[in-house]
């Protein structure tokens, strides 16, 4: 995937999606984030998705934007001492696929 991070934790993930079949089909492109190893967080979390319908033989560039400042706190973890959401510095894995068990693309961002 092409992964970009703008100021304010705005994540942009772009992938090429192709329908190699003979019928029109739909796919849900899903973006997951793995937190830095220093945090005791689940291995990955779903942070964005987009359903795309393609005719046979078509290819489309799919971009998923994730607002890091949203109320879902996609980059955040709960700091029990401060009793608030926090974003830890470190390497975050960005994983893309069509389910949590089929993540065929991966990248890394550093915060």
Short mmCIF file of N, CA and C in Angstrom, two decimals:
data_model
loop_
_atom_site.label_atom_id
_atom_site.label_comp_id
_atom_site.label_asym_id
_atom_site.label_seq_id
_atom_site.Cartn_x
_atom_site.Cartn_y
_atom_site.Cartn_z
N UNK A 1 0.83 -1.20 0.00
CA UNK A 1 0.00 0.00 0.00
C UNK A 1 0.87 1.25 0.00
N UNK A 2 0.32 2.34 -0.44
CA UNK A 2 0.96 3.64 -0.28
C UNK A 2 0.38 4.24 0.98
N UNK A 3 1.25 4.56 1.93
CA UNK A 3 0.80 5.06 3.22
C UNK A 3 1.38 6.44 3.43
N UNK A 4 0.53 7.40 3.79
CA UNK A 4 1.00 8.74 4.07
C UNK A 4 0.41 9.23 5.37
N UNK A 5 1.18 10.03 6.10
CA UNK A 5 0.71 10.57 7.37
C UNK A 5 0.93 12.07 7.36
N UNK A 6 -0.15 12.83 7.46
CA UNK A 6 -0.07 14.28 7.48
C UNK A 6 -0.11 14.78 8.92
N UNK A 7 0.18 16.05 9.08
CA UNK A 7 0.13 16.66 10.42
C UNK A 7 -1.24 16.42 11.04
N UNK A 8 -1.26 16.19 12.34
CA UNK A 8 -2.53 15.96 13.03
C UNK A 8 -3.01 14.53 12.92
N UNK A 9 -2.13 13.63 12.54
CA UNK A 9 -2.46 12.20 12.46
C UNK A 9 -3.56 11.91 11.45
N UNK A 10 -3.44 12.46 10.26
CA UNK A 10 -4.36 12.16 9.17
C UNK A 10 -3.69 11.10 8.29
N UNK A 11 -4.19 9.88 8.33
CA UNK A 11 -3.59 8.76 7.61
C UNK A 11 -4.30 8.55 6.28
N UNK A 12 -3.51 8.37 5.22
CA UNK A 12 -4.04 8.09 3.89
C UNK A 12 -3.41 6.79 3.41
N UNK A 13 -4.26 5.82 3.07
CA UNK A 13 -3.79 4.52 2.57
C UNK A 13 -4.39 4.31 1.18
N UNK A 14 -3.53 4.07 0.19
CA UNK A 14 -3.98 3.88 -1.18
C UNK A 14 -3.50 2.52 -1.70
N UNK A 15 -4.43 1.77 -2.29
CA UNK A 15 -4.11 0.46 -2.88
C UNK A 15 -4.78 0.37 -4.25
N UNK A 16 -4.22 -0.46 -5.11
CA UNK A 16 -4.85 -0.78 -6.38
C UNK A 16 -5.67 -2.04 -6.20
N UNK A 17 -6.95 -1.98 -6.57
CA UNK A 17 -7.84 -3.11 -6.46
C UNK A 17 -8.27 -3.53 -7.87
N UNK A 18 -8.12 -4.82 -8.17
CA UNK A 18 -8.46 -5.32 -9.50
C UNK A 18 -9.48 -6.44 -9.41
N UNK A 19 -10.39 -6.45 -10.36
CA UNK A 19 -11.33 -7.56 -10.50
C UNK A 19 -10.82 -8.42 -11.65
N UNK A 20 -10.26 -9.56 -11.32
CA UNK A 20 -9.71 -10.45 -12.34
C UNK A 20 -10.73 -11.50 -12.80
N UNK A 21 -11.93 -11.40 -12.27
CA UNK A 21 -12.98 -12.35 -12.61
C UNK A 21 -13.74 -11.97 -13.86
N UNK A 22 -14.77 -12.74 -14.15
CA UNK A 22 -15.59 -12.53 -15.34
C UNK A 22 -16.95 -11.91 -15.01
N UNK A 23 -17.18 -11.61 -13.74
CA UNK A 23 -18.43 -10.99 -13.30
C UNK A 23 -18.14 -9.76 -12.47
N UNK A 24 -19.13 -8.87 -12.41
CA UNK A 24 -19.00 -7.72 -11.52
C UNK A 24 -18.92 -8.23 -10.09
N UNK A 25 -18.02 -7.63 -9.31
CA UNK A 25 -17.84 -8.07 -7.94
C UNK A 25 -17.62 -6.91 -6.99
N UNK A 26 -17.82 -7.18 -5.72
CA UNK A 26 -17.62 -6.18 -4.68
C UNK A 26 -16.60 -6.70 -3.68
N UNK A 27 -15.81 -5.80 -3.15
CA UNK A 27 -14.81 -6.14 -2.14
C UNK A 27 -14.78 -5.03 -1.11
N UNK A 28 -14.52 -5.39 0.12
CA UNK A 28 -14.35 -4.39 1.18
C UNK A 28 -12.87 -4.34 1.52
N UNK A 29 -12.24 -3.23 1.18
CA UNK A 29 -10.84 -3.02 1.51
C UNK A 29 -10.80 -2.55 2.97
N UNK A 30 -10.03 -3.25 3.81
CA UNK A 30 -9.97 -2.95 5.24
C UNK A 30 -8.55 -2.55 5.63
N UNK A 31 -8.44 -1.53 6.48
CA UNK A 31 -7.15 -1.07 6.98
C UNK A 31 -7.10 -1.31 8.48
N UNK A 32 -6.04 -1.99 8.91
CA UNK A 32 -5.82 -2.28 10.33
C UNK A 32 -4.55 -1.60 10.79
N UNK A 33 -4.48 -1.31 12.07
CA UNK A 33 -3.30 -0.70 12.67
C UNK A 33 -2.81 -1.59 13.79
N UNK A 34 -1.51 -1.85 13.81
CA UNK A 34 -0.92 -2.53 14.97
C UNK A 34 -0.15 -1.48 15.75
N UNK A 35 -0.35 -1.48 17.04
CA UNK A 35 0.23 -0.47 17.93
C UNK A 35 1.70 -0.79 18.21
N UNK A 36 2.46 0.19 18.69
CA UNK A 36 3.86 -0.08 19.05
C UNK A 36 3.95 -1.22 20.08
N UNK A 37 5.03 -1.97 19.99
CA UNK A 37 5.22 -3.13 20.88
C UNK A 37 5.26 -2.73 22.34
N UNK A 38 5.64 -1.49 22.64
CA UNK A 38 5.74 -1.04 24.04
C UNK A 38 4.38 -0.95 24.73
N UNK A 39 3.31 -0.94 23.96
CA UNK A 39 1.97 -0.86 24.54
C UNK A 39 1.38 -2.26 24.63
N UNK A 40 0.63 -2.50 25.65
CA UNK A 40 -0.03 -3.80 25.82
C UNK A 40 -1.42 -3.71 25.20
N UNK A 41 -1.45 -3.70 23.86
CA UNK A 41 -2.70 -3.56 23.12
C UNK A 41 -2.94 -4.81 22.29
N UNK A 42 -4.18 -5.05 21.86
CA UNK A 42 -4.45 -6.18 20.95
C UNK A 42 -3.56 -6.07 19.71
N UNK A 43 -3.35 -7.18 19.00
CA UNK A 43 -2.40 -7.18 17.89
C UNK A 43 -2.75 -6.23 16.74
N UNK A 44 -4.02 -5.95 16.53
CA UNK A 44 -4.40 -5.01 15.47
C UNK A 44 -5.82 -4.52 15.73
N UNK A 45 -6.10 -3.34 15.14
CA UNK A 45 -7.44 -2.78 15.24
C UNK A 45 -7.88 -2.24 13.89
N UNK A 46 -9.14 -2.44 13.58
CA UNK A 46 -9.72 -1.95 12.33
C UNK A 46 -9.89 -0.44 12.45
N UNK A 47 -9.28 0.30 11.50
CA UNK A 47 -9.36 1.77 11.58
C UNK A 47 -10.01 2.41 10.36
N UNK A 48 -10.26 1.62 9.32
CA UNK A 48 -10.92 2.18 8.14
C UNK A 48 -11.28 1.10 7.14
N UNK A 49 -12.26 1.39 6.31
CA UNK A 49 -12.67 0.43 5.29
C UNK A 49 -13.44 1.17 4.20
N UNK A 50 -13.53 0.51 3.04
CA UNK A 50 -14.29 1.06 1.93
C UNK A 50 -14.76 -0.09 1.04
N UNK A 51 -16.06 -0.11 0.74
CA UNK A 51 -16.61 -1.13 -0.15
C UNK A 51 -16.54 -0.60 -1.58
N UNK A 52 -16.02 -1.45 -2.47
CA UNK A 52 -15.83 -1.06 -3.86
C UNK A 52 -16.45 -2.12 -4.75
N UNK A 53 -17.21 -1.69 -5.75
CA UNK A 53 -17.78 -2.59 -6.75
C UNK A 53 -17.06 -2.33 -8.08
N UNK A 54 -16.59 -3.43 -8.69
CA UNK A 54 -15.84 -3.31 -9.95
C UNK A 54 -16.41 -4.23 -11.01
N UNK A 55 -16.50 -3.75 -12.25
CA UNK A 55 -16.89 -4.63 -13.35
C UNK A 55 -15.73 -5.57 -13.69
N UNK A 56 -15.98 -6.62 -14.43
CA UNK A 56 -14.92 -7.57 -14.77
C UNK A 56 -13.76 -6.88 -15.48
N UNK A 57 -12.55 -7.24 -15.09
CA UNK A 57 -11.35 -6.71 -15.72
C UNK A 57 -10.95 -5.31 -15.31
N UNK A 58 -11.71 -4.66 -14.45
CA UNK A 58 -11.42 -3.28 -14.06
C UNK A 58 -10.44 -3.22 -12.89
N UNK A 59 -9.71 -2.12 -12.83
CA UNK A 59 -8.81 -1.82 -11.72
C UNK A 59 -9.13 -0.43 -11.23
N UNK A 60 -9.11 -0.26 -9.92
CA UNK A 60 -9.39 1.05 -9.32
C UNK A 60 -8.40 1.34 -8.21
N UNK A 61 -7.95 2.57 -8.14
CA UNK A 61 -7.10 3.03 -7.05
C UNK A 61 -8.05 3.41 -5.91
N UNK A 62 -7.91 2.76 -4.78
CA UNK A 62 -8.80 2.96 -3.63
C UNK A 62 -8.01 3.66 -2.53
N UNK A 63 -8.53 4.79 -2.06
CA UNK A 63 -7.89 5.53 -0.98
C UNK A 63 -8.81 5.55 0.23
N UNK A 64 -8.25 5.21 1.37
CA UNK A 64 -8.98 5.24 2.63
C UNK A 64 -8.29 6.27 3.52
N UNK A 65 -9.07 7.24 3.98
CA UNK A 65 -8.56 8.29 4.85
C UNK A 65 -9.00 8.01 6.28
N UNK A 66 -8.05 8.15 7.21
CA UNK A 66 -8.34 7.91 8.62
C UNK A 66 -7.99 9.19 9.38
N UNK A 67 -8.98 9.74 10.08
CA UNK A 67 -8.77 10.94 10.88
C UNK A 67 -8.31 10.51 12.27
N UNK A 68 -7.04 10.72 12.54
CA UNK A 68 -6.47 10.34 13.83
C UNK A 68 -7.03 11.11 15.00
N UNK A 69 -7.72 12.21 14.73
CA UNK A 69 -8.30 13.02 15.79
C UNK A 69 -9.77 12.71 16.02
N UNK A 70 -10.28 11.66 15.36
CA UNK A 70 -11.70 11.33 15.52
C UNK A 70 -11.97 10.78 16.92
N UNK A 71 -13.22 10.72 17.28
CA UNK A 71 -13.60 10.24 18.61
C UNK A 71 -13.33 8.74 18.78
N UNK A 72 -13.01 8.03 17.68
CA UNK A 72 -12.68 6.60 17.77
C UNK A 72 -11.24 6.38 18.23
N UNK A 73 -10.42 7.44 18.25
CA UNK A 73 -9.02 7.37 18.70
C UNK A 73 -8.24 6.25 18.01
N UNK A 74 -8.15 6.26 16.67
CA UNK A 74 -7.50 5.14 15.98
C UNK A 74 -6.03 4.94 16.35
N UNK A 75 -5.32 6.00 16.71
CA UNK A 75 -3.91 5.87 17.10
C UNK A 75 -3.73 5.88 18.61
N UNK A 76 -4.82 6.03 19.35
CA UNK A 76 -4.72 6.24 20.79
C UNK A 76 -4.81 4.97 21.62
N UNK A 77 -4.34 5.11 22.83
CA UNK A 77 -4.50 4.09 23.86
C UNK A 77 -4.94 4.82 25.13
N UNK A 78 -5.64 4.10 26.00
CA UNK A 78 -6.11 4.71 27.23
C UNK A 78 -4.98 4.71 28.25
N UNK A 79 -4.58 5.90 28.68
CA UNK A 79 -3.54 6.06 29.69
C UNK A 79 -4.23 6.04 31.05
N UNK A 80 -4.04 4.95 31.81
CA UNK A 80 -4.75 4.80 33.08
C UNK A 80 -4.27 5.77 34.14
N UNK A 81 -3.02 6.21 34.05
CA UNK A 81 -2.49 7.17 35.03
C UNK A 81 -3.08 8.55 34.78
N UNK A 82 -3.03 9.00 33.52
CA UNK A 82 -3.55 10.33 33.17
C UNK A 82 -5.08 10.33 33.01
N UNK A 83 -5.66 9.14 32.91
CA UNK A 83 -7.10 8.98 32.70
C UNK A 83 -7.58 9.75 31.47
N UNK A 84 -6.82 9.53 30.38
CA UNK A 84 -7.18 10.17 29.12
C UNK A 84 -6.54 9.39 27.97
N UNK A 85 -6.97 9.70 26.75
CA UNK A 85 -6.40 9.08 25.58
C UNK A 85 -5.03 9.68 25.30
N UNK A 86 -4.10 8.84 24.86
CA UNK A 86 -2.75 9.29 24.53
C UNK A 86 -2.28 8.58 23.26
N UNK A 87 -1.36 9.22 22.57
CA UNK A 87 -0.73 8.63 21.39
C UNK A 87 0.74 8.43 21.72
N UNK A 88 1.18 7.18 21.68
CA UNK A 88 2.56 6.85 22.03
C UNK A 88 3.47 7.00 20.82
N UNK A 89 4.68 7.49 21.03
CA UNK A 89 5.64 7.51 19.92
C UNK A 89 6.06 6.09 19.60
N UNK A 90 6.44 5.85 18.35
CA UNK A 90 6.92 4.54 17.97
C UNK A 90 6.45 4.14 16.59
N UNK A 91 6.69 2.88 16.25
CA UNK A 91 6.32 2.33 14.95
C UNK A 91 4.94 1.70 15.02
N UNK A 92 4.09 2.08 14.08
CA UNK A 92 2.74 1.54 13.95
C UNK A 92 2.68 0.77 12.64
N UNK A 93 2.18 -0.45 12.68
CA UNK A 93 2.01 -1.23 11.47
C UNK A 93 0.70 -0.90 10.81
N UNK A 94 0.72 -0.75 9.49
CA UNK A 94 -0.49 -0.52 8.71
C UNK A 94 -0.68 -1.75 7.84
N UNK A 95 -1.81 -2.43 8.02
CA UNK A 95 -2.08 -3.69 7.32
C UNK A 95 -3.35 -3.54 6.50
N UNK A 96 -3.34 -4.07 5.28
CA UNK A 96 -4.48 -3.92 4.38
C UNK A 96 -4.87 -5.27 3.82
N UNK A 97 -6.17 -5.53 3.77
CA UNK A 97 -6.67 -6.77 3.20
C UNK A 97 -8.18 -6.73 3.11
N UNK A 98 -8.78 -7.91 2.96
CA UNK A 98 -10.24 -7.96 2.89
C UNK A 98 -10.85 -8.59 4.13
N UNK A 99 -10.02 -8.95 5.12
CA UNK A 99 -10.49 -9.41 6.42
C UNK A 99 -9.30 -9.40 7.38
N UNK A 100 -9.58 -9.54 8.66
CA UNK A 100 -8.48 -9.55 9.64
C UNK A 100 -7.58 -10.76 9.49
N UNK A 101 -8.07 -11.78 8.79
CA UNK A 101 -7.28 -13.00 8.58
C UNK A 101 -6.63 -13.05 7.21
N UNK A 102 -6.86 -12.03 6.39
CA UNK A 102 -6.27 -11.98 5.06
C UNK A 102 -5.74 -10.58 4.81
N UNK A 103 -4.60 -10.29 5.41
CA UNK A 103 -3.96 -8.98 5.30
C UNK A 103 -2.71 -9.14 4.44
N UNK A 104 -2.87 -8.90 3.14
CA UNK A 104 -1.80 -9.20 2.19
C UNK A 104 -0.84 -8.05 1.96
N UNK A 105 -1.15 -6.85 2.44
CA UNK A 105 -0.27 -5.69 2.27
C UNK A 105 0.08 -5.11 3.63
N UNK A 106 1.32 -4.63 3.75
CA UNK A 106 1.74 -4.09 5.04
C UNK A 106 2.72 -2.94 4.83
N UNK A 107 2.67 -2.00 5.75
CA UNK A 107 3.59 -0.87 5.77
C UNK A 107 3.78 -0.43 7.20
N UNK A 108 4.62 0.56 7.42
CA UNK A 108 4.89 1.06 8.77
C UNK A 108 4.91 2.58 8.75
N UNK A 109 4.36 3.17 9.80
CA UNK A 109 4.49 4.61 10.01
C UNK A 109 5.11 4.83 11.37
N UNK A 110 5.83 5.92 11.52
CA UNK A 110 6.46 6.24 12.80
C UNK A 110 5.88 7.54 13.32
N UNK A 111 5.40 7.50 14.55
CA UNK A 111 4.86 8.71 15.20
C UNK A 111 5.83 9.14 16.29
#
